[in-house]
Amino acid sequence: MSQNPDTWLTRFHRLGSPPSFYRLAGILMPFIGIICIALFASGLFGGLVLAPADYQQGESYRIIYIHVPSAWMSMFVYALLATA
């Protein structure tokens, strides 16, 4: 009784090899980039155009949709660099 050596587990473990992973990443990168740009554009549109204005601060409130994610990202990058 012979076993098939090309199971999903062996294919998954093969991704641990840099040449195999880089080949797959090179194939998937354009698709992931397009999805990333589309999601970024829809989030930016939703935050700056579709979100209602605040009743006290008016239109200047919408900067929070840019400022807060940027602040979180900068804190994450700082923590990542501090632990590296």
PDB file of C-alpha atoms in Angstrom:
ATOM      1  CA  MET A   1       0.000   0.000   0.000  1.00  0.00           C
ATOM      2  CA  SER A   2       1.724   3.177  -1.157  1.00  0.00           C
ATOM      3  CA  GLN A   3       0.998   6.617   0.199  1.00  0.00           C
ATOM      4  CA  ASN A   4       0.657   9.701  -1.936  1.00  0.00           C
ATOM      5  CA  PRO A   5       3.585  11.940  -0.909  1.00  0.00           C
ATOM      6  CA  ASP A   6       1.928  15.058  -2.357  1.00  0.00           C
ATOM      7  CA  THR A   7      -0.772  15.611   0.257  1.00  0.00           C
ATOM      8  CA  TRP A   8      -1.976  19.016   1.393  1.00  0.00           C
ATOM      9  CA  LEU A   9       0.256  18.772   4.457  1.00  0.00           C
ATOM     10  CA  THR A  10       3.421  18.215   2.447  1.00  0.00           C
ATOM     11  CA  ARG A  11       2.457  21.059   0.115  1.00  0.00           C
ATOM     12  CA  PHE A  12       1.883  23.277   3.153  1.00  0.00           C
ATOM     13  CA  HIS A  13       5.254  22.329   4.661  1.00  0.00           C
ATOM     14  CA  ARG A  14       6.897  23.030   1.323  1.00  0.00           C
ATOM     15  CA  LEU A  15       5.953  26.710   1.809  1.00  0.00           C
ATOM     16  CA  GLY A  16       8.531  26.792   4.616  1.00  0.00           C
ATOM     17  CA  SER A  17      11.177  26.687   1.919  1.00  0.00           C
ATOM     18  CA  PRO A  18      12.046  30.227   0.780  1.00  0.00           C
ATOM     19  CA  PRO A  19      12.082  29.433  -2.971  1.00  0.00           C
ATOM     20  CA  SER A  20       8.615  27.857  -2.800  1.00  0.00           C
ATOM     21  CA  PHE A  21       7.239  30.651  -0.657  1.00  0.00           C
ATOM     22  CA  TYR A  22       8.703  33.411  -2.832  1.00  0.00           C
ATOM     23  CA  ARG A  23       7.260  31.773  -5.938  1.00  0.00           C
ATOM     24  CA  LEU A  24       3.773  31.676  -4.373  1.00  0.00           C
ATOM     25  CA  ALA A  25       4.143  35.198  -2.971  1.00  0.00           C
ATOM     26  CA  GLY A  26       5.172  36.498  -6.383  1.00  0.00           C
ATOM     27  CA  ILE A  27       2.040  35.010  -7.915  1.00  0.00           C
ATOM     28  CA  LEU A  28      -0.322  36.292  -5.206  1.00  0.00           C
ATOM     29  CA  MET A  29       1.209  39.755  -4.707  1.00  0.00           C
ATOM     30  CA  PRO A  30      -0.600  41.554  -7.583  1.00  0.00           C
ATOM     31  CA  PHE A  31      -3.978  40.203  -6.479  1.00  0.00           C
ATOM     32  CA  ILE A  32      -3.383  41.081  -2.833  1.00  0.00           C
ATOM     33  CA  GLY A  33      -2.191  44.548  -3.878  1.00  0.00           C
ATOM     34  CA  ILE A  34      -5.347  45.178  -5.902  1.00  0.00           C
ATOM     35  CA  ILE A  35      -7.536  44.034  -3.000  1.00  0.00           C
ATOM     36  CA  CYS A  36      -5.551  46.242  -0.603  1.00  0.00           C
ATOM     37  CA  ILE A  37      -5.908  49.325  -2.802  1.00  0.00           C
ATOM     38  CA  ALA A  38      -9.648  48.704  -3.275  1.00  0.00           C
ATOM     39  CA  LEU A  39     -10.250  48.297   0.461  1.00  0.00           C
ATOM     40  CA  PHE A  40      -8.132  51.362   1.258  1.00  0.00           C
ATOM     41  CA  ALA A  41     -10.051  53.464  -1.266  1.00  0.00           C
ATOM     42  CA  SER A  42     -13.433  52.283   0.006  1.00  0.00           C
ATOM     43  CA  GLY A  43     -12.439  52.971   3.617  1.00  0.00           C
ATOM     44  CA  LEU A  44     -11.150  56.419   2.727  1.00  0.00           C
ATOM     45  CA  PHE A  45     -14.323  57.201   0.797  1.00  0.00           C
ATOM     46  CA  GLY A  46     -16.512  55.933   3.626  1.00  0.00           C
ATOM     47  CA  GLY A  47     -14.641  57.888   6.268  1.00  0.00           C
ATOM     48  CA  LEU A  48     -14.317  61.177   4.426  1.00  0.00           C
ATOM     49  CA  VAL A  49     -17.470  61.287   2.282  1.00  0.00           C
ATOM     50  CA  LEU A  50     -20.150  58.982   3.668  1.00  0.00           C
ATOM     51  CA  ALA A  51     -19.622  59.555   7.394  1.00  0.00           C
ATOM     52  CA  PRO A  52     -21.963  62.176   8.825  1.00  0.00           C
ATOM     53  CA  ALA A  53     -20.562  65.395  10.221  1.00  0.00           C
ATOM     54  CA  ASP A  54     -20.461  65.818  13.982  1.00  0.00           C
ATOM     55  CA  TYR A  55     -23.110  68.097  15.451  1.00  0.00           C
ATOM     56  CA  GLN A  56     -20.562  70.165  17.423  1.00  0.00           C
ATOM     57  CA  GLN A  57     -17.336  69.945  15.437  1.00  0.00           C
ATOM     58  CA  GLY A  58     -18.817  69.897  11.953  1.00  0.00           C
ATOM     59  CA  GLU A  59     -16.730  68.724   9.027  1.00  0.00           C
ATOM     60  CA  SER A  60     -13.403  68.926  10.892  1.00  0.00           C
ATOM     61  CA  TYR A  61     -14.400  65.801  12.835  1.00  0.00           C
ATOM     62  CA  ARG A  62     -13.667  63.616   9.823  1.00  0.00           C
ATOM     63  CA  ILE A  63      -9.904  63.998  10.291  1.00  0.00           C
ATOM     64  CA  ILE A  64     -10.280  61.423  13.061  1.00  0.00           C
ATOM     65  CA  TYR A  65     -10.745  58.738  10.385  1.00  0.00           C
ATOM     66  CA  ILE A  66      -7.207  59.447   9.175  1.00  0.00           C
ATOM     67  CA  HIS A  67      -5.500  60.502  12.398  1.00  0.00           C
ATOM     68  CA  VAL A  68      -6.469  57.625  14.699  1.00  0.00           C
ATOM     69  CA  PRO A  69      -5.443  54.745  12.380  1.00  0.00           C
ATOM     70  CA  SER A  70      -2.189  56.574  11.636  1.00  0.00           C
ATOM     71  CA  ALA A  71      -1.501  57.001  15.343  1.00  0.00           C
ATOM     72  CA  TRP A  72      -2.194  53.328  16.032  1.00  0.00           C
ATOM     73  CA  MET A  73       0.047  52.285  13.158  1.00  0.00           C
ATOM     74  CA  SER A  74       2.892  54.513  14.355  1.00  0.00           C
ATOM     75  CA  MET A  75       2.614  53.114  17.901  1.00  0.00           C
ATOM     76  CA  PHE A  76       2.668  49.569  16.518  1.00  0.00           C
ATOM     77  CA  VAL A  77       5.741  50.302  14.394  1.00  0.00           C
ATOM     78  CA  TYR A  78       7.482  51.929  17.376  1.00  0.00           C
ATOM     79  CA  ALA A  79       6.736  48.897  19.576  1.00  0.00           C
ATOM     80  CA  LEU A  80       7.888  46.555  16.829  1.00  0.00           C
ATOM     81  CA  LEU A  81      11.168  48.433  16.408  1.00  0.00           C
ATOM     82  CA  ALA A  82      11.658  48.634  20.174  1.00  0.00           C
ATOM     83  CA  THR A  83      11.422  44.860  20.494  1.00  0.00           C
ATOM     84  CA  ALA A  84      13.562  44.084  17.448  1.00  0.00           C
TER      85      ALA A  84
END
